[in-house]
PDB file of C-alpha atoms in Angstrom:
ATOM      1  CA  MET A   1     -20.360  80.438  57.766  1.00  0.00           C
ATOM      2  CA  ARG A   2     -18.648  83.766  59.351  1.00  0.00           C
ATOM      3  CA  ASN A   3     -14.775  83.097  60.901  1.00  0.00           C
ATOM      4  CA  GLY A   4     -14.251  79.030  60.570  1.00  0.00           C
ATOM      5  CA  SER A   5     -15.944  75.575  59.540  1.00  0.00           C
ATOM      6  CA  PRO A   6     -19.229  74.229  60.866  1.00  0.00           C
ATOM      7  CA  LEU A   7     -17.814  71.295  61.729  1.00  0.00           C
ATOM      8  CA  LEU A   8     -15.185  73.710  64.826  1.00  0.00           C
ATOM      9  CA  THR A   9     -18.087  75.924  65.312  1.00  0.00           C
ATOM     10  CA  THR A  10     -20.583  73.198  66.414  1.00  0.00           C
ATOM     11  CA  GLY A  11     -17.446  71.616  68.516  1.00  0.00           C
ATOM     12  CA  VAL A  12     -17.605  75.473  70.369  1.00  0.00           C
ATOM     13  CA  THR A  13     -21.161  75.249  70.315  1.00  0.00           C
ATOM     14  CA  ALA A  14     -21.752  72.070  72.169  1.00  0.00           C
ATOM     15  CA  LEU A  15     -19.044  73.265  75.017  1.00  0.00           C
ATOM     16  CA  ALA A  16     -22.042  75.489  76.423  1.00  0.00           C
ATOM     17  CA  PRO A  17     -24.551  72.754  76.806  1.00  0.00           C
ATOM     18  CA  ALA A  18     -22.150  69.869  77.828  1.00  0.00           C
ATOM     19  CA  ILE A  19     -21.687  72.750  80.815  1.00  0.00           C
ATOM     20  CA  TRP A  20     -25.151  72.736  81.896  1.00  0.00           C
ATOM     21  CA  GLY A  21     -25.255  69.198  82.150  1.00  0.00           C
ATOM     22  CA  SER A  22     -23.475  69.629  84.929  1.00  0.00           C
ATOM     23  CA  THR A  23     -25.509  71.697  86.719  1.00  0.00           C
ATOM     24  CA  TYR A  24     -27.243  68.488  87.582  1.00  0.00           C
ATOM     25  CA  LEU A  25     -25.045  67.224  89.643  1.00  0.00           C
ATOM     26  CA  VAL A  26     -23.755  70.370  91.354  1.00  0.00           C
ATOM     27  CA  THR A  27     -27.159  71.978  91.613  1.00  0.00           C
ATOM     28  CA  THR A  28     -28.009  68.487  94.043  1.00  0.00           C
ATOM     29  CA  ALA A  29     -24.760  68.433  95.493  1.00  0.00           C
ATOM     30  CA  TRP A  30     -24.116  72.172  96.267  1.00  0.00           C
ATOM     31  CA  LEU A  31     -26.733  74.267  96.451  1.00  0.00           C
ATOM     32  CA  PRO A  32     -29.732  75.081  98.705  1.00  0.00           C
ATOM     33  CA  PRO A  33     -31.894  72.363  99.095  1.00  0.00           C
ATOM     34  CA  ASP A  34     -35.619  73.431  97.078  1.00  0.00           C
ATOM     35  CA  ARG A  35     -34.942  76.404  95.575  1.00  0.00           C
ATOM     36  CA  PRO A  36     -34.497  76.282  92.442  1.00  0.00           C
ATOM     37  CA  LEU A  37     -35.143  80.176  92.150  1.00  0.00           C
ATOM     38  CA  LEU A  38     -32.304  80.857  94.163  1.00  0.00           C
ATOM     39  CA  ALA A  39     -30.493  79.175  91.982  1.00  0.00           C
ATOM     40  CA  GLY A  40     -31.918  80.360  88.468  1.00  0.00           C
ATOM     41  CA  THR A  41     -31.487  84.200  90.366  1.00  0.00           C
ATOM     42  CA  ALA A  42     -27.918  82.948  90.812  1.00  0.00           C
ATOM     43  CA  ARG A  43     -27.090  81.965  88.123  1.00  0.00           C
ATOM     44  CA  ALA A  44     -27.459  84.681  86.230  1.00  0.00           C
ATOM     45  CA  LEU A  45     -27.892  87.552  87.732  1.00  0.00           C
ATOM     46  CA  PRO A  46     -24.190  88.098  89.237  1.00  0.00           C
ATOM     47  CA  ALA A  47     -22.884  86.694  85.828  1.00  0.00           C
ATOM     48  CA  GLY A  48     -24.941  89.300  84.383  1.00  0.00           C
ATOM     49  CA  LEU A  49     -24.245  92.466  86.059  1.00  0.00           C
ATOM     50  CA  ALA A  50     -19.812  91.245  85.187  1.00  0.00           C
ATOM     51  CA  LEU A  51     -20.418  90.772  81.870  1.00  0.00           C
ATOM     52  CA  LEU A  52     -22.450  94.364  81.774  1.00  0.00           C
ATOM     53  CA  ALA A  53     -19.826  96.266  83.708  1.00  0.00           C
ATOM     54  CA  VAL A  54     -16.680  95.153  81.367  1.00  0.00           C
ATOM     55  CA  ALA A  55     -18.934  95.980  77.843  1.00  0.00           C
ATOM     56  CA  ARG A  56     -19.909  99.258  79.389  1.00  0.00           C
ATOM     57  CA  VAL A  57     -22.960  98.956  76.576  1.00  0.00           C
ATOM     58  CA  LEU A  58     -26.750  99.533  77.329  1.00  0.00           C
ATOM     59  CA  PRO A  59     -29.639  98.800  75.158  1.00  0.00           C
ATOM     60  CA  SER A  60     -30.682 101.223  72.391  1.00  0.00           C
ATOM     61  CA  GLY A  61     -34.149 100.958  70.434  1.00  0.00           C
ATOM     62  CA  ARG A  62     -36.271  98.966  70.577  1.00  0.00           C
ATOM     63  CA  TRP A  63     -34.098  96.686  71.993  1.00  0.00           C
ATOM     64  CA  TRP A  64     -35.879  97.254  74.546  1.00  0.00           C
ATOM     65  CA  TRP A  65     -38.166  94.856  75.555  1.00  0.00           C
ATOM     66  CA  ARG A  66     -36.164  93.129  73.099  1.00  0.00           C
ATOM     67  CA  VAL A  67     -33.724  92.333  75.568  1.00  0.00           C
ATOM     68  CA  PRO A  68     -36.449  91.705  78.197  1.00  0.00           C
ATOM     69  CA  VAL A  69     -37.815  88.897  75.831  1.00  0.00           C
ATOM     70  CA  LEU A  70     -34.759  86.395  75.340  1.00  0.00           C
ATOM     71  CA  GLY A  71     -33.851  87.225  79.135  1.00  0.00           C
ATOM     72  CA  THR A  72     -37.039  85.455  80.217  1.00  0.00           C
ATOM     73  CA  LEU A  73     -37.041  82.990  77.806  1.00  0.00           C
ATOM     74  CA  ASN A  74     -33.425  82.060  77.884  1.00  0.00           C
ATOM     75  CA  ILE A  75     -32.861  82.428  81.219  1.00  0.00           C
ATOM     76  CA  GLY A  76     -35.495  83.622  83.647  1.00  0.00           C
ATOM     77  CA  VAL A  77     -37.939  81.778  83.208  1.00  0.00           C
ATOM     78  CA  PHE A  78     -35.633  78.356  81.213  1.00  0.00           C
ATOM     79  CA  ASN A  79     -33.641  79.307  84.547  1.00  0.00           C
ATOM     80  CA  PHE A  80     -36.294  78.005  87.137  1.00  0.00           C
ATOM     81  CA  LEU A  81     -38.015  75.361  85.016  1.00  0.00           C
ATOM     82  CA  LEU A  82     -34.400  73.513  85.014  1.00  0.00           C
ATOM     83  CA  PHE A  83     -34.438  74.323  89.028  1.00  0.00           C
ATOM     84  CA  VAL A  84     -37.775  72.194  89.271  1.00  0.00           C
ATOM     85  CA  ALA A  85     -36.236  69.826  87.439  1.00  0.00           C
ATOM     86  CA  ALA A  86     -32.965  69.722  88.261  1.00  0.00           C
ATOM     87  CA  TYR A  87     -34.687  68.937  92.308  1.00  0.00           C
ATOM     88  CA  ARG A  88     -36.753  66.797  91.685  1.00  0.00           C
ATOM     89  CA  LEU A  89     -36.310  64.391  89.214  1.00  0.00           C
ATOM     90  CA  PRO A  90     -32.703  62.332  88.702  1.00  0.00           C
ATOM     91  CA  GLY A  91     -30.445  64.162  86.175  1.00  0.00           C
ATOM     92  CA  GLY A  92     -29.804  62.481  83.592  1.00  0.00           C
ATOM     93  CA  VAL A  93     -34.162  61.690  83.077  1.00  0.00           C
ATOM     94  CA  ALA A  94     -34.183  65.330  83.912  1.00  0.00           C
ATOM     95  CA  ALA A  95     -32.224  66.713  80.915  1.00  0.00           C
ATOM     96  CA  MET A  96     -33.682  63.696  78.176  1.00  0.00           C
ATOM     97  CA  VAL A  97     -37.080  65.019  78.936  1.00  0.00           C
ATOM     98  CA  MET A  98     -35.897  68.320  77.017  1.00  0.00           C
ATOM     99  CA  ALA A  99     -34.616  66.460  73.774  1.00  0.00           C
ATOM    100  CA  VAL A 100     -37.906  66.746  72.885  1.00  0.00           C
ATOM    101  CA  GLN A 101     -37.190  70.786  72.542  1.00  0.00           C
ATOM    102  CA  PRO A 102     -36.234  69.666  68.446  1.00  0.00           C
ATOM    103  CA  MET A 103     -38.926  69.434  67.272  1.00  0.00           C
ATOM    104  CA  VAL A 104     -40.526  72.392  68.157  1.00  0.00           C
ATOM    105  CA  VAL A 105     -37.264  74.707  66.943  1.00  0.00           C
ATOM    106  CA  LEU A 106     -38.178  72.649  63.938  1.00  0.00           C
ATOM    107  CA  VAL A 107     -41.923  73.458  63.693  1.00  0.00           C
ATOM    108  CA  LEU A 108     -41.538  77.267  64.527  1.00  0.00           C
ATOM    109  CA  ALA A 109     -37.821  77.746  62.961  1.00  0.00           C
ATOM    110  CA  ALA A 110     -39.690  76.875  59.365  1.00  0.00           C
ATOM    111  CA  LEU A 111     -42.562  79.258  60.303  1.00  0.00           C
ATOM    112  CA  LEU A 112     -41.017  82.073  61.884  1.00  0.00           C
ATOM    113  CA  ILE A 113     -37.291  82.040  60.065  1.00  0.00           C
ATOM    114  CA  GLY A 114     -38.305  80.232  57.057  1.00  0.00           C
ATOM    115  CA  ASP A 115     -35.980  77.412  57.376  1.00  0.00           C
ATOM    116  CA  ARG A 116     -36.829  74.721  54.802  1.00  0.00           C
ATOM    117  CA  VAL A 117     -37.945  70.893  56.917  1.00  0.00           C
ATOM    118  CA  ARG A 118     -36.169  68.365  54.987  1.00  0.00           C
ATOM    119  CA  ALA A 119     -36.551  64.908  55.189  1.00  0.00           C
ATOM    120  CA  GLY A 120     -33.038  64.511  57.524  1.00  0.00           C
ATOM    121  CA  HIS A 121     -34.607  66.982  59.753  1.00  0.00           C
ATOM    122  CA  VAL A 122     -37.643  64.894  60.672  1.00  0.00           C
ATOM    123  CA  VAL A 123     -35.428  61.797  60.332  1.00  0.00           C
ATOM    124  CA  ALA A 124     -33.561  63.358  63.855  1.00  0.00           C
ATOM    125  CA  CYS A 125     -36.614  63.898  65.104  1.00  0.00           C
ATOM    126  CA  VAL A 126     -38.321  60.909  65.170  1.00  0.00           C
ATOM    127  CA  LEU A 127     -34.798  59.805  66.103  1.00  0.00           C
ATOM    128  CA  GLY A 128     -34.590  61.866  68.983  1.00  0.00           C
ATOM    129  CA  ALA A 129     -37.695  61.383  70.684  1.00  0.00           C
ATOM    130  CA  THR A 130     -37.607  57.740  70.532  1.00  0.00           C
ATOM    131  CA  GLY A 131     -34.327  58.058  72.756  1.00  0.00           C
ATOM    132  CA  VAL A 132     -36.120  60.047  74.632  1.00  0.00           C
ATOM    133  CA  GLY A 133     -38.670  57.368  75.362  1.00  0.00           C
ATOM    134  CA  LEU A 134     -36.441  54.155  76.120  1.00  0.00           C
ATOM    135  CA  LEU A 135     -34.157  56.295  78.604  1.00  0.00           C
ATOM    136  CA  VAL A 136     -37.517  58.620  79.362  1.00  0.00           C
ATOM    137  CA  LEU A 137     -39.626  55.199  80.463  1.00  0.00           C
ATOM    138  CA  GLN A 138     -37.542  52.507  80.391  1.00  0.00           C
ATOM    139  CA  GLY A 139     -35.754  54.283  83.445  1.00  0.00           C
ATOM    140  CA  THR A 140     -35.847  52.408  87.195  1.00  0.00           C
ATOM    141  CA  ALA A 141     -36.197  55.531  88.941  1.00  0.00           C
ATOM    142  CA  ALA A 142     -39.832  57.344  89.673  1.00  0.00           C
ATOM    143  CA  LEU A 143     -41.121  59.918  87.554  1.00  0.00           C
ATOM    144  CA  ASP A 144     -42.679  63.252  89.180  1.00  0.00           C
ATOM    145  CA  GLY A 145     -44.925  64.589  87.096  1.00  0.00           C
ATOM    146  CA  VAL A 146     -44.806  68.477  88.697  1.00  0.00           C
ATOM    147  CA  GLY A 147     -40.506  67.431  87.624  1.00  0.00           C
ATOM    148  CA  VAL A 148     -41.061  66.133  84.162  1.00  0.00           C
ATOM    149  CA  ALA A 149     -43.523  69.352  83.458  1.00  0.00           C
ATOM    150  CA  ALA A 150     -41.243  72.070  84.407  1.00  0.00           C
ATOM    151  CA  ALA A 151     -38.940  70.071  82.037  1.00  0.00           C
ATOM    152  CA  LEU A 152     -40.526  70.188  78.916  1.00  0.00           C
ATOM    153  CA  GLY A 153     -41.909  73.705  80.536  1.00  0.00           C
ATOM    154  CA  ALA A 154     -37.724  74.229  80.241  1.00  0.00           C
ATOM    155  CA  ALA A 155     -38.307  73.177  76.506  1.00  0.00           C
ATOM    156  CA  GLY A 156     -39.839  75.235  75.217  1.00  0.00           C
ATOM    157  CA  CYS A 157     -38.824  78.252  76.528  1.00  0.00           C
ATOM    158  CA  MET A 158     -35.135  77.330  75.236  1.00  0.00           C
ATOM    159  CA  ALA A 159     -37.494  76.241  71.805  1.00  0.00           C
ATOM    160  CA  VAL A 160     -39.042  79.598  71.147  1.00  0.00           C
ATOM    161  CA  GLY A 161     -35.466  81.486  72.598  1.00  0.00           C
ATOM    162  CA  ILE A 162     -33.759  80.076  70.537  1.00  0.00           C
ATOM    163  CA  THR A 163     -35.966  81.131  67.312  1.00  0.00           C
ATOM    164  CA  LEU A 164     -36.374  84.449  68.606  1.00  0.00           C
ATOM    165  CA  THR A 165     -32.596  85.261  68.974  1.00  0.00           C
ATOM    166  CA  LYS A 166     -32.197  83.590  65.433  1.00  0.00           C
ATOM    167  CA  ARG A 167     -34.462  85.875  63.363  1.00  0.00           C
ATOM    168  CA  TRP A 168     -33.798  88.847  65.649  1.00  0.00           C
ATOM    169  CA  GLY A 169     -29.973  88.488  66.105  1.00  0.00           C
ATOM    170  CA  ARG A 170     -27.970  91.076  67.616  1.00  0.00           C
ATOM    171  CA  PRO A 171     -27.420  94.924  67.084  1.00  0.00           C
ATOM    172  CA  ASP A 172     -25.275  96.226  64.950  1.00  0.00           C
ATOM    173  CA  GLY A 173     -21.389  97.039  66.363  1.00  0.00           C
ATOM    174  CA  VAL A 174     -22.765  95.067  69.457  1.00  0.00           C
ATOM    175  CA  GLY A 175     -20.080  92.333  70.649  1.00  0.00           C
ATOM    176  CA  LEU A 176     -21.332  88.985  72.081  1.00  0.00           C
ATOM    177  CA  LEU A 177     -20.102  89.191  75.207  1.00  0.00           C
ATOM    178  CA  PRO A 178     -22.572  93.063  76.392  1.00  0.00           C
ATOM    179  CA  PHE A 179     -25.646  90.829  74.696  1.00  0.00           C
ATOM    180  CA  THR A 180     -24.737  87.624  76.239  1.00  0.00           C
ATOM    181  CA  GLY A 181     -24.518  90.615  79.797  1.00  0.00           C
ATOM    182  CA  TRP A 182     -27.881  91.609  78.315  1.00  0.00           C
ATOM    183  CA  GLN A 183     -30.010  88.183  78.923  1.00  0.00           C
ATOM    184  CA  LEU A 184     -28.777  87.913  81.687  1.00  0.00           C
ATOM    185  CA  LEU A 185     -28.697  90.508  82.969  1.00  0.00           C
ATOM    186  CA  ALA A 186     -32.804  90.406  82.308  1.00  0.00           C
ATOM    187  CA  GLY A 187     -33.069  87.061  83.121  1.00  0.00           C
ATOM    188  CA  GLY A 188     -31.949  87.808  86.801  1.00  0.00           C
ATOM    189  CA  LEU A 189     -34.206  90.742  87.481  1.00  0.00           C
ATOM    190  CA  VAL A 190     -36.695  88.835  86.278  1.00  0.00           C
ATOM    191  CA  SER A 191     -36.197  85.997  88.670  1.00  0.00           C
ATOM    192  CA  LEU A 192     -35.430  88.476  91.146  1.00  0.00           C
ATOM    193  CA  PRO A 193     -38.936  89.637  93.115  1.00  0.00           C
ATOM    194  CA  PHE A 194     -40.097  85.266  92.264  1.00  0.00           C
ATOM    195  CA  THR A 195     -36.581  84.453  94.577  1.00  0.00           C
ATOM    196  CA  LEU A 196     -37.393  87.239  97.402  1.00  0.00           C
ATOM    197  CA  VAL A 197     -41.666  86.682  98.047  1.00  0.00           C
ATOM    198  CA  LEU A 198     -42.051  82.912  97.499  1.00  0.00           C
ATOM    199  CA  GLU A 199     -38.806  80.924  98.879  1.00  0.00           C
ATOM    200  CA  GLY A 200     -35.951  84.601 100.694  1.00  0.00           C
ATOM    201  CA  LEU A 201     -32.893  84.259 101.264  1.00  0.00           C
ATOM    202  CA  PRO A 202     -31.560  80.374 103.647  1.00  0.00           C
ATOM    203  CA  ALA A 203     -30.356  81.086 106.977  1.00  0.00           C
ATOM    204  CA  THR A 204     -27.454  79.686 106.493  1.00  0.00           C
ATOM    205  CA  VAL A 205     -25.257  79.375 103.504  1.00  0.00           C
ATOM    206  CA  THR A 206     -22.579  76.990 104.051  1.00  0.00           C
ATOM    207  CA  GLY A 207     -18.781  76.437 101.811  1.00  0.00           C
ATOM    208  CA  GLU A 208     -20.270  73.573  99.403  1.00  0.00           C
ATOM    209  CA  ASN A 209     -22.999  76.012  98.686  1.00  0.00           C
ATOM    210  CA  LEU A 210     -20.500  78.698  97.832  1.00  0.00           C
ATOM    211  CA  LEU A 211     -18.275  77.091  95.556  1.00  0.00           C
ATOM    212  CA  GLY A 212     -21.610  75.449  93.908  1.00  0.00           C
ATOM    213  CA  PHE A 213     -22.798  79.303  93.827  1.00  0.00           C
ATOM    214  CA  ALA A 214     -19.985  80.367  92.105  1.00  0.00           C
ATOM    215  CA  TYR A 215     -19.803  77.706  89.412  1.00  0.00           C
ATOM    216  CA  LEU A 216     -22.794  78.333  87.441  1.00  0.00           C
ATOM    217  CA  THR A 217     -21.751  82.429  87.859  1.00  0.00           C
ATOM    218  CA  SER A 218     -19.128  82.106  86.301  1.00  0.00           C
ATOM    219  CA  LEU A 219     -19.031  78.432  84.007  1.00  0.00           C
ATOM    220  CA  GLY A 220     -22.586  78.164  84.030  1.00  0.00           C
ATOM    221  CA  ALA A 221     -23.611  81.020  82.975  1.00  0.00           C
ATOM    222  CA  ALA A 222     -20.582  83.934  81.634  1.00  0.00           C
ATOM    223  CA  VAL A 223     -19.152  81.381  79.734  1.00  0.00           C
ATOM    224  CA  SER A 224     -22.136  79.447  78.535  1.00  0.00           C
ATOM    225  CA  TYR A 225     -23.725  81.638  77.412  1.00  0.00           C
ATOM    226  CA  ALA A 226     -21.678  83.676  75.456  1.00  0.00           C
ATOM    227  CA  LEU A 227     -20.929  79.691  73.628  1.00  0.00           C
ATOM    228  CA  TRP A 228     -24.594  79.565  72.863  1.00  0.00           C
ATOM    229  CA  PHE A 229     -25.215  82.648  71.946  1.00  0.00           C
ATOM    230  CA  ARG A 230     -22.141  82.370  69.167  1.00  0.00           C
ATOM    231  CA  GLY A 231     -23.410  78.897  67.716  1.00  0.00           C
ATOM    232  CA  VAL A 232     -27.378  80.269  67.447  1.00  0.00           C
ATOM    233  CA  GLU A 233     -25.720  83.717  65.560  1.00  0.00           C
ATOM    234  CA  ARG A 234     -23.632  81.292  63.240  1.00  0.00           C
ATOM    235  CA  LEU A 235     -25.706  77.540  63.230  1.00  0.00           C
ATOM    236  CA  PRO A 236     -28.776  76.797  61.748  1.00  0.00           C
ATOM    237  CA  ALA A 237     -31.606  76.946  64.458  1.00  0.00           C
ATOM    238  CA  LEU A 238     -32.478  73.340  64.244  1.00  0.00           C
ATOM    239  CA  ALA A 239     -28.176  71.761  64.719  1.00  0.00           C
ATOM    240  CA  VAL A 240     -27.935  74.249  67.537  1.00  0.00           C
ATOM    241  CA  SER A 241     -31.039  73.231  69.177  1.00  0.00           C
ATOM    242  CA  PHE A 242     -29.362  69.407  68.384  1.00  0.00           C
ATOM    243  CA  LEU A 243     -25.862  70.691  70.473  1.00  0.00           C
ATOM    244  CA  ALA A 244     -28.760  70.884  73.190  1.00  0.00           C
ATOM    245  CA  LEU A 245     -28.893  67.352  73.569  1.00  0.00           C
ATOM    246  CA  GLY A 246     -24.952  67.162  75.319  1.00  0.00           C
ATOM    247  CA  SER A 247     -26.229  69.196  78.689  1.00  0.00           C
ATOM    248  CA  PRO A 248     -28.757  65.262  79.345  1.00  0.00           C
ATOM    249  CA  VAL A 249     -25.727  62.918  78.066  1.00  0.00           C
ATOM    250  CA  VAL A 250     -23.261  64.393  79.411  1.00  0.00           C
ATOM    251  CA  ALA A 251     -25.756  64.147  82.517  1.00  0.00           C
ATOM    252  CA  THR A 252     -26.214  61.396  82.169  1.00  0.00           C
ATOM    253  CA  LEU A 253     -21.838  60.436  82.093  1.00  0.00           C
ATOM    254  CA  LEU A 254     -22.074  62.040  85.598  1.00  0.00           C
ATOM    255  CA  GLY A 255     -24.353  59.613  87.157  1.00  0.00           C
ATOM    256  CA  LEU A 256     -23.347  57.753  86.753  1.00  0.00           C
ATOM    257  CA  LEU A 257     -19.752  57.667  88.283  1.00  0.00           C
ATOM    258  CA  LEU A 258     -20.212  60.092  90.808  1.00  0.00           C
ATOM    259  CA  ALA A 259     -24.535  59.537  92.125  1.00  0.00           C
ATOM    260  CA  ASP A 260     -24.569  56.037  91.647  1.00  0.00           C
ATOM    261  CA  GLU A 261     -27.648  55.840  88.918  1.00  0.00           C
ATOM    262  CA  THR A 262     -27.127  52.812  86.569  1.00  0.00           C
ATOM    263  CA  LEU A 263     -28.657  52.323  82.679  1.00  0.00           C
ATOM    264  CA  SER A 264     -30.799  49.504  81.186  1.00  0.00           C
ATOM    265  CA  LEU A 265     -30.365  48.323  77.815  1.00  0.00           C
ATOM    266  CA  PRO A 266     -32.822  49.858  76.332  1.00  0.00           C
ATOM    267  CA  GLN A 267     -31.359  53.732  77.798  1.00  0.00           C
ATOM    268  CA  VAL A 268     -28.364  53.766  76.810  1.00  0.00           C
ATOM    269  CA  LEU A 269     -30.530  52.756  72.904  1.00  0.00           C
ATOM    270  CA  GLY A 270     -31.853  55.933  74.054  1.00  0.00           C
ATOM    271  CA  ILE A 271     -28.391  57.741  74.312  1.00  0.00           C
ATOM    272  CA  VAL A 272     -27.164  56.911  71.221  1.00  0.00           C
ATOM    273  CA  LEU A 273     -30.417  57.220  69.305  1.00  0.00           C
ATOM    274  CA  ILE A 274     -30.569  60.781  70.899  1.00  0.00           C
ATOM    275  CA  VAL A 275     -26.299  61.305  70.856  1.00  0.00           C
ATOM    276  CA  GLY A 276     -26.939  60.261  66.557  1.00  0.00           C
ATOM    277  CA  ALA A 277     -29.954  63.012  65.707  1.00  0.00           C
ATOM    278  CA  ALA A 278     -27.989  65.681  67.514  1.00  0.00           C
ATOM    279  CA  LEU A 279     -24.818  63.775  64.740  1.00  0.00           C
ATOM    280  CA  LEU A 280     -28.365  64.083  61.610  1.00  0.00           C
ATOM    281  CA  ALA A 281     -28.916  67.292  62.506  1.00  0.00           C
ATOM    282  CA  GLN A 282     -25.092  69.801  62.162  1.00  0.00           C
ATOM    283  CA  PRO A 283     -24.434  71.008  58.622  1.00  0.00           C
ATOM    284  CA  ARG A 284     -22.368  69.791  55.841  1.00  0.00           C
ATOM    285  CA  PRO A 285     -19.545  71.924  55.021  1.00  0.00           C
ATOM    286  CA  ALA A 286     -19.672  72.916  52.113  1.00  0.00           C
ATOM    287  CA  ALA A 287     -17.756  70.572  48.816  1.00  0.00           C
ATOM    288  CA  ARG A 288     -14.394  72.510  47.951  1.00  0.00           C
ATOM    289  CA  ARG A 289     -14.967  73.247  44.116  1.00  0.00           C
ATOM    290  CA  GLY A 290     -12.053  72.594  41.936  1.00  0.00           C
ATOM    291  CA  ALA A 291     -10.213  74.717  39.268  1.00  0.00           C
ATOM    292  CA  ARG A 292     -12.841  75.844  36.357  1.00  0.00           C
ATOM    293  CA  PRO A 293     -13.802  78.180  38.715  1.00  0.00           C
ATOM    294  CA  GLU A 294     -10.432  79.878  38.836  1.00  0.00           C
ATOM    295  CA  ARG A 295     -10.513  79.213  35.581  1.00  0.00           C
ATOM    296  CA  ASP A 296     -13.368  80.782  34.490  1.00  0.00           C
ATOM    297  CA  ALA A 297     -12.682  83.887  36.716  1.00  0.00           C
ATOM    298  CA  LEU A 298      -9.443  84.657  34.952  1.00  0.00           C
ATOM    299  CA  PRO A 299     -11.206  86.561  32.025  1.00  0.00           C
ATOM    300  CA  ALA A 300     -12.778  89.326  34.153  1.00  0.00           C
ATOM    301  CA  ARG A 301      -9.113  89.502  36.916  1.00  0.00           C
ATOM    302  CA  ASP A 302      -6.958  90.304  34.100  1.00  0.00           C
ATOM    303  CA  ALA A 303      -9.234  92.736  31.464  1.00  0.00           C
ATOM    304  CA  GLY A 304      -9.156  96.540  32.682  1.00  0.00           C
ATOM    305  CA  PRO A 305      -9.887  99.810  31.649  1.00  0.00           C
ATOM    306  CA  ALA A 306      -6.152 100.688  30.228  1.00  0.00           C
ATOM    307  CA  SER A 307      -6.465  97.603  27.239  1.00  0.00           C
ATOM    308  CA  GLY A 308     -10.357  98.271  26.811  1.00  0.00           C
ATOM    309  CA  GLY A 309     -11.428  95.669  28.697  1.00  0.00           C
ATOM    310  CA  ARG A 310      -9.543  93.235  26.165  1.00  0.00           C
ATOM    311  CA  SER A 311      -6.407  91.108  27.557  1.00  0.00           C
ATOM    312  CA  GLY A 312      -5.047  87.558  25.704  1.00  0.00           C
ATOM    313  CA  ALA A 313      -6.286  86.878  22.599  1.00  0.00           C
ATOM    314  CA  PRO A 314      -8.491  88.953  20.848  1.00  0.00           C
ATOM    315  CA  PRO A 315     -12.853  88.813  20.554  1.00  0.00           C
ATOM    316  CA  ALA A 316     -14.042  86.752  17.873  1.00  0.00           C
ATOM    317  CA  GLU A 317     -15.654  89.737  15.468  1.00  0.00           C
ATOM    318  CA  ASP A 318     -11.530  91.162  15.684  1.00  0.00           C
ATOM    319  CA  ARG A 319     -10.309  88.756  15.255  1.00  0.00           C
ATOM    320  CA  VAL A 320     -12.943  88.749  11.699  1.00  0.00           C
ATOM    321  CA  ALA A 321     -12.398  92.023  10.509  1.00  0.00           C
ATOM    322  CA  ALA A 322      -8.392  91.879  10.846  1.00  0.00           C
ATOM    323  CA  ALA A 323      -8.965  88.876   8.636  1.00  0.00           C
ATOM    324  CA  ARG A 324     -10.615  90.859   6.175  1.00  0.00           C
ATOM    325  CA  GLY A 325      -7.547  93.629   7.068  1.00  0.00           C
ATOM    326  CA  ARG A 326      -5.364  91.339   5.101  1.00  0.00           C
ATOM    327  CA  ARG A 327      -7.203  89.956   2.106  1.00  0.00           C
TER     328      ARG A 327
END
């Protein structure tokens, strides 16, 4: 694990889904109504342009086609489906439906990356699916079929995007910010023509709308996606996918605090199961070794060319020869 412990990496990566969890409330409270394409485009395109202007690095070689693929999956189509779900479902329910994506990642990571499927991973997926069922099926709000389908589609895009990002990695010599900016820009450009043709631009934009767009562009895109792609690089694919469940937890809590949403006891149990599944899927810190490896390394450390590789006690054959000479 590069640059820090798995626990620290997990905590930093979890900040991204926590920020995304707030986008459900921001969408319904501050953005123009019924414009999911506009919301997704305004979230990604300005952030990508800003990061690209700072980094001033362009893709090369095969990354000219890989970046659009990743940008479409991770940003363009994902954001569109995410905002459709956000407009048509309560925030907590919309996010929790997407909790099925770790199960998709479990299969894709085994097929495309070669990750081993462990018993703990299967248990975590079962717990997560059970938690989703408790939360969604026990809800008092009527579930919109289009909203549920959009949330499931977003989960699928995220799963494939995580797996391919993990498989392809990041180009040598390219920093995290330009890599994030490429994908945001690609995703924004993919959704831009659909936004203009299918939705168009709003006739008026209020101060609340501008505040919402600014929040989505800065924290909701530039900052959060940089943290997210950093985690995808350093954590197992399944562990990252379960961290995405931080989004529904935050969305649910914000819905309770600010949107007068309610939870039943089974839904609370569902949240507990989902959080437990996310924790179970995280990598464990490697056990520290004792003093034995250091003692084993001493002969190699002390040996040197000046002494012919002999340092300290002589080898056994030299001691035998010396003993025969004394006789």
